[in-house]
Amino acid sequence: MNFLLRFIVFCFDPLGLGRRFLVRPALNVGWNVYDRVRSKADEKVGTVRELVLRLGLIAFAVVLIIWLAVFMYAAFYYIYMPAISHTRPVHMQFKTCLETSTPCTFPHAHVSLTKKQQLLMVGQAYKVIVNIDMPESPQNLELGMFMVCAEMRDYDSLLRGHSCRSAMMRYRSPLIRMISTWALSPLYVLGWKEEFQQVPVEIFSRYLEERQHPITDVYVEIQSQKIQFYTVTLHIVADFTGLRYIMFNWPVLSAIVAISTNLFFILVVFLLSWYHWSDASWLHSLQIKYARLTNTLQSGAGSVILSSTSTSSLRDDDLLSLDEKSDIDDVGGGDADDLMVEKSLDKHSQHGRDAKDALRQRKTKRTDK
């Protein structure tokens, strides 16, 4: 097959001019174009991958920052906001009388809130309310006013609060009762509504919990023997003020403001951290400054040591010069001074050699004169 293909090519181009000047240049141009296209495609694929990676990292950072802001607000709300209310049933007890249908003692009850742990938040004011469901019976309508008392005690049965409040049923005239009864009679017949009134009695308006003496028990007493009721419940409701009032009454607005504030500060911290840690030139400059500081300290310490040694050596040289001066004075004249200068120059640095040569030239000139 290869021989046949070569033979056909030889028949069309026996001298090889077409292959040399047409085929090979065309193939080279084609391969070059192919290589360029392939390299550009590889570059584009690399840039696309890098772009996708960067977009993924940015999306992950944005989602992480948003969830962090939401988590911070949720944690703050859970820690800062107490439970809105605590409801406990009140099971009234009394002694019955055989002679009459009314109780012989006041109805009273013991309500256990918790077992030694702290139920209420310290520093938060609470309202303690006793709700009494009273039927609109003739006996209750003739009852009039009555007293409701409550005592707050801790786990050591120590009295932490006592209060009594008066209460009575809402008055309605016979005409209003008759009209409402006729209007709501289908509901009464079907059992969807009952003829009773709920009488709320606010025992404590602003009760504050103590950290050392948490409230665990509440004692409730209704000071009336003729009262009739269906159920009695105890409600402890938080009386919010300030920031808690805003967070409770406008939860959506407070959440938007708080989460936006958290996002702002987190983004500022994130951008500053990225700006500082992405460029390490400040760290390199800090290292250079530290090296310069250490070098200056070392050079200063070395200069102090050299100055102390030079002063001591100079003092020794001065003593030697004084001893030698007495011997040189016998020589006399300018030659004595020249010898003194020569000896001092010999004991000092390398720079004194040039001065010594100049001194010798002065001597030769004097001898010539």
C-alpha positions as semicolon CSV with decimal commas, in nm:
position;residue;x (nm);y (nm);z (nm)
1;M;0,000;0,000;0,000
2;N;0,280;0,242;0,088
3;F;0,469;0,144;-0,229
4;L;0,162;0,206;-0,440
5;L;0,105;0,544;-0,276
6;R;0,468;0,644;-0,332
7;F;0,450;0,532;-0,694
8;I;0,140;0,743;-0,756
9;V;0,306;1,046;-0,598
10;F;0,620;0,990;-0,805
11;C;0,412;0,971;-1,120
12;F;0,249;1,306;-1,051
13;D;0,565;1,473;-0,917
14;P;0,880;1,292;-1,032
15;L;1,119;1,575;-0,933
16;G;0,961;1,643;-0,591
17;L;0,903;2,012;-0,658
18;G;0,537;2,003;-0,565
19;R;0,611;1,826;-0,242
20;R;0,893;2,063;-0,158
21;F;0,727;2,395;-0,246
22;L;0,355;2,320;-0,208
23;V;0,276;2,024;0,012
24;R;0,528;2,072;0,290
25;P;0,463;2,449;0,333
26;A;0,089;2,383;0,337
27;L;0,132;2,110;0,596
28;N;0,356;2,336;0,808
29;V;0,104;2,619;0,791
30;G;-0,176;2,381;0,883
31;W;0,015;2,239;1,178
32;N;0,102;2,589;1,300
33;V;-0,261;2,698;1,278
34;Y;-0,366;2,382;1,460
35;D;-0,111;2,441;1,737
36;R;-0,223;2,802;1,780
37;V;-0,590;2,708;1,792
38;R;-0,517;2,430;2,039
39;S;-0,306;2,657;2,263
40;K;-0,577;2,925;2,260
41;A;-0,840;2,663;2,341
42;D;-0,627;2,536;2,629
43;E;-0,582;2,892;2,754
44;K;-0,953;2,955;2,729
45;V;-1,028;2,634;2,915
46;G;-0,775;2,736;3,183
47;T;-0,927;3,083;3,213
48;V;-1,279;2,938;3,229
49;R;-1,172;2,696;3,501
50;E;-1,007;2,978;3,693
51;L;-1,315;3,196;3,649
52;V;-1,544;2,917;3,769
53;L;-1,316;2,854;4,067
54;R;-1,312;3,221;4,160
55;L;-1,689;3,250;4,125
56;G;-1,732;2,940;4,341
57;L;-1,502;3,081;4,609
58;I;-1,684;3,415;4,602
59;A;-2,024;3,244;4,626
60;F;-1,902;3,028;4,914
61;A;-1,764;3,334;5,096
62;V;-2,090;3,527;5,045
63;V;-2,304;3,238;5,170
64;L;-2,071;3,185;5,466
65;I;-2,084;3,555;5,561
66;I;-2,465;3,565;5,534
67;W;-2,509;3,251;5,744
68;L;-2,259;3,384;5,997
69;A;-2,455;3,708;6,030
70;V;-2,783;3,519;6,070
71;F;-2,628;3,281;6,323
72;M;-2,489;3,572;6,527
73;Y;-2,833;3,737;6,544
74;A;-3,004;3,408;6,629
75;A;-2,753;3,338;6,907
76;F;-2,795;3,691;7,042
77;Y;-3,176;3,660;7,030
78;Y;-3,163;3,326;7,211
79;I;-2,933;3,460;7,485
80;Y;-3,082;3,809;7,522
81;M;-3,455;3,737;7,488
82;P;-3,618;3,536;7,767
83;A;-3,922;3,316;7,732
84;I;-4,228;3,530;7,668
85;S;-4,460;3,357;7,912
86;H;-4,490;3,060;8,146
87;T;-4,832;2,902;8,205
88;R;-4,916;2,660;8,484
89;P;-5,253;2,510;8,581
90;V;-5,376;2,591;8,931
91;H;-5,559;2,304;9,099
92;M;-5,762;2,459;9,379
93;Q;-5,826;2,269;9,703
94;F;-6,069;2,333;9,986
95;K;-6,260;2,159;10,265
96;T;-6,624;2,082;10,199
97;C;-6,907;2,147;10,437
98;L;-7,186;1,897;10,496
99;E;-7,444;2,156;10,589
100;T;-7,405;2,382;10,283
101;S;-7,299;2,340;9,922
102;T;-7,026;2,604;9,954
103;P;-6,669;2,529;10,068
104;C;-6,583;2,571;10,434
105;T;-6,235;2,714;10,356
106;F;-6,091;2,944;10,097
107;P;-5,979;2,771;9,776
108;H;-5,600;2,750;9,768
109;A;-5,333;2,577;9,559
110;H;-4,961;2,513;9,543
111;V;-4,803;2,562;9,198
112;S;-4,456;2,418;9,139
113;L;-4,269;2,618;8,875
114;T;-3,934;2,440;8,869
115;K;-3,697;2,223;9,071
116;K;-3,412;2,444;9,201
117;Q;-3,311;2,566;8,856
118;Q;-3,378;2,923;8,748
119;L;-3,692;2,966;8,538
120;L;-3,708;3,346;8,513
121;M;-3,435;3,572;8,376
122;V;-3,250;3,792;8,621
123;G;-3,310;4,164;8,567
124;Q;-3,624;4,112;8,356
125;A;-3,956;4,238;8,495
126;Y;-4,251;3,996;8,489
127;K;-4,626;4,019;8,532
128;V;-4,788;3,747;8,745
129;I;-5,153;3,701;8,641
130;V;-5,414;3,459;8,775
131;N;-5,691;3,385;8,523
132;I;-6,022;3,257;8,667
133;D;-6,289;3,114;8,436
134;M;-6,617;3,191;8,618
135;P;-6,961;3,084;8,489
136;E;-7,232;3,348;8,476
137;S;-7,435;3,172;8,741
138;P;-7,670;3,359;8,977
139;Q;-7,436;3,285;9,270
140;N;-7,137;3,442;9,092
141;L;-7,345;3,739;8,975
142;E;-7,443;3,802;9,338
143;L;-7,090;3,740;9,467
144;G;-6,955;4,089;9,412
145;M;-6,589;4,155;9,487
146;F;-6,340;3,902;9,623
147;M;-5,966;3,888;9,699
148;V;-5,697;3,684;9,525
149;C;-5,360;3,644;9,702
150;A;-5,032;3,488;9,593
151;E;-4,696;3,413;9,755
152;M;-4,364;3,362;9,573
153;R;-4,117;3,131;9,747
154;D;-3,772;2,996;9,659
155;Y;-3,637;2,639;9,692
156;D;-3,569;2,700;10,065
157;S;-3,938;2,797;10,114
158;L;-3,833;3,154;10,192
159;L;-4,092;3,418;10,112
160;R;-3,971;3,638;9,823
161;G;-4,298;3,816;9,742
162;H;-4,657;3,846;9,864
163;S;-4,947;4,035;9,710
164;C;-5,328;4,045;9,716
165;R;-5,559;4,195;9,452
166;S;-5,933;4,245;9,436
167;A;-6,144;4,121;9,145
168;M;-6,502;4,074;9,027
169;M;-6,697;3,972;8,720
170;R;-6,777;4,221;8,447
171;Y;-7,125;4,368;8,492
172;R;-7,383;4,323;8,220
173;S;-7,739;4,438;8,245
174;P;-8,023;4,183;8,211
175;L;-8,118;4,326;7,870
176;I;-7,764;4,287;7,733
177;R;-7,743;3,933;7,869
178;M;-8,076;3,844;7,709
179;I;-7,980;3,990;7,369
180;S;-7,639;3,819;7,369
181;T;-7,794;3,491;7,478
182;W;-8,049;3,500;7,195
183;A;-7,785;3,605;6,941
184;L;-7,534;3,338;7,045
185;S;-7,790;3,066;7,119
186;P;-7,692;2,854;6,812
187;L;-7,331;2,849;6,932
188;Y;-7,441;2,763;7,284
189;V;-7,661;2,483;7,151
190;L;-7,382;2,336;6,937
191;G;-7,138;2,358;7,225
192;W;-6,900;2,596;7,045
193;K;-6,934;2,860;7,314
194;E;-7,004;2,866;7,688
195;E;-7,157;3,122;7,920
196;F;-6,860;3,219;8,132
197;Q;-6,622;3,507;8,186
198;Q;-6,249;3,496;8,222
199;V;-6,145;3,723;8,508
200;P;-5,773;3,815;8,495
201;V;-5,619;3,921;8,826
202;E;-5,276;4,083;8,802
203;I;-5,100;3,987;9,126
204;F;-4,754;4,137;9,051
205;S;-4,706;4,416;8,799
206;R;-4,323;4,417;8,784
207;Y;-4,169;4,122;8,964
208;L;-3,787;4,101;8,944
209;E;-3,608;3,770;8,982
210;E;-3,306;3,738;9,215
211;R;-3,003;3,533;9,115
212;Q;-2,935;3,395;9,464
213;H;-3,304;3,315;9,536
214;P;-3,481;3,186;9,222
215;I;-3,855;3,135;9,249
216;T;-3,963;2,771;9,244
217;D;-4,311;2,768;9,406
218;V;-4,621;2,988;9,398
219;Y;-4,909;2,967;9,646
220;V;-5,246;3,099;9,528
221;E;-5,555;3,160;9,741
222;I;-5,901;3,295;9,654
223;Q;-6,051;3,452;9,963
224;S;-6,414;3,368;9,901
225;Q;-6,620;3,067;10,000
226;K;-6,909;3,131;9,761
227;I;-6,710;3,163;9,440
228;Q;-6,767;2,920;9,155
229;F;-6,513;2,863;8,879
230;Y;-6,429;2,619;8,604
231;T;-6,052;2,646;8,583
232;V;-5,775;2,863;8,726
233;T;-5,442;2,921;8,548
234;L;-5,126;3,105;8,644
235;H;-4,953;3,316;8,378
236;I;-4,608;3,470;8,421
237;V;-4,559;3,712;8,131
238;A;-4,241;3,906;8,057
239;D;-4,288;4,284;8,058
240;F;-4,042;4,394;7,786
241;T;-3,889;4,742;7,772
242;G;-3,620;4,904;7,561
243;L;-3,445;4,681;7,307
244;R;-3,639;4,370;7,412
245;Y;-3,966;4,557;7,349
246;I;-3,854;4,647;6,996
247;M;-3,731;4,295;6,921
248;F;-4,056;4,141;7,047
249;N;-4,304;4,382;6,884
250;W;-4,117;4,437;6,555
251;P;-3,929;4,110;6,499
252;V;-3,890;4,140;6,120
253;L;-3,759;4,497;6,129
254;S;-3,519;4,426;6,416
255;A;-3,393;4,111;6,240
256;I;-3,328;4,300;5,914
257;V;-3,143;4,581;6,094
258;A;-2,937;4,344;6,310
259;I;-2,842;4,109;6,025
260;S;-2,750;4,405;5,802
261;T;-2,528;4,548;6,076
262;N;-2,360;4,211;6,126
263;L;-2,304;4,180;5,752
264;F;-2,145;4,525;5,737
265;F;-1,897;4,460;6,017
266;I;-1,815;4,108;5,895
267;L;-1,750;4,237;5,543
268;V;-1,527;4,515;5,677
269;V;-1,323;4,265;5,880
270;F;-1,308;4,023;5,587
271;L;-1,195;4,286;5,337
272;L;-0,931;4,426;5,572
273;S;-0,799;4,079;5,643
274;W;-0,790;3,993;5,273
275;Y;-0,614;4,323;5,189
276;H;-0,347;4,273;5,454
277;W;-0,280;3,902;5,409
278;S;-0,296;3,899;5,028
279;D;0,007;4,130;5,001
280;A;0,301;4,028;5,221
281;S;0,513;4,334;5,142
282;W;0,425;4,486;5,477
283;L;0,566;4,174;5,647
284;H;0,889;4,201;5,445
285;S;0,923;4,570;5,531
286;L;0,865;4,486;5,896
287;Q;1,146;4,231;5,881
288;I;1,378;4,489;5,721
289;K;1,296;4,743;5,992
290;Y;1,362;4,485;6,261
291;A;1,699;4,396;6,103
292;R;1,793;4,763;6,083
293;L;1,699;4,814;6,447
294;T;1,908;4,517;6,560
295;N;2,204;4,636;6,351
296;T;2,187;4,987;6,498
297;L;2,171;4,846;6,849
298;Q;2,468;4,619;6,785
299;S;2,671;4,899;6,622
300;G;2,592;5,131;6,913
301;A;2,703;4,871;7,164
302;G;3,022;4,810;6,962
303;S;3,099;5,182;6,937
304;V;3,063;5,216;7,314
305;I;3,304;4,927;7,369
306;L;3,553;5,065;7,113
307;S;3,537;5,414;7,265
308;S;3,610;5,275;7,610
309;T;3,905;5,068;7,481
310;S;4,041;5,360;7,272
311;T;4,032;5,597;7,566
312;S;4,219;5,347;7,781
313;S;4,477;5,291;7,503
314;L;4,518;5,664;7,453
315;R;4,582;5,711;7,821
316;D;4,851;5,443;7,809
317;D;5,003;5,606;7,501
318;D;5,006;5,943;7,676
319;L;5,195;5,795;7,971
320;L;5,446;5,631;7,740
321;S;5,491;5,954;7,546
322;L;5,563;6,139;7,869
323;D;5,829;5,883;7,965
324;E;5,988;5,893;7,625
325;K;5,981;6,271;7,600
326;S;6,243;6,300;7,872
327;D;6,478;6,083;7,666
328;I;6,405;6,264;7,345
329;D;6,453;6,612;7,495
330;D;6,828;6,540;7,518
331;V;6,845;6,525;7,142
332;G;6,709;6,886;7,132
333;G;6,564;7,123;6,871
334;G;6,328;7,034;6,593
335;D;6,470;6,680;6,575
336;A;6,321;6,602;6,916
337;D;5,979;6,714;6,806
338;D;6,008;6,510;6,492
339;L;6,095;6,200;6,690
340;M;5,794;6,252;6,916
341;V;5,562;6,281;6,619
342;E;5,720;5,976;6,458
343;K;5,671;5,757;6,766
344;S;5,310;5,868;6,811
345;L;5,235;5,797;6,449
346;D;5,388;5,449;6,474
347;K;5,148;5,359;6,756
348;H;4,833;5,476;6,579
349;S;4,645;5,361;6,269
350;Q;4,751;5,293;5,914
351;H;4,682;5,651;5,815
352;G;4,987;5,765;6,011
353;R;5,227;5,605;5,765
354;D;5,174;5,879;5,507
355;A;5,237;6,142;5,772
356;K;5,553;5,954;5,872
357;D;5,685;5,967;5,515
358;A;5,618;6,340;5,501
359;L;5,811;6,381;5,824
360;R;6,111;6,195;5,684
361;Q;6,113;6,423;5,381
362;R;6,124;6,723;5,620
363;K;6,430;6,570;5,790
364;T;6,616;6,522;5,462
365;K;6,548;6,882;5,364
366;R;6,682;7,009;5,698
367;T;7,002;6,804;5,662
368;D;7,055;6,939;5,310
369;K;7,033;7,295;5,439
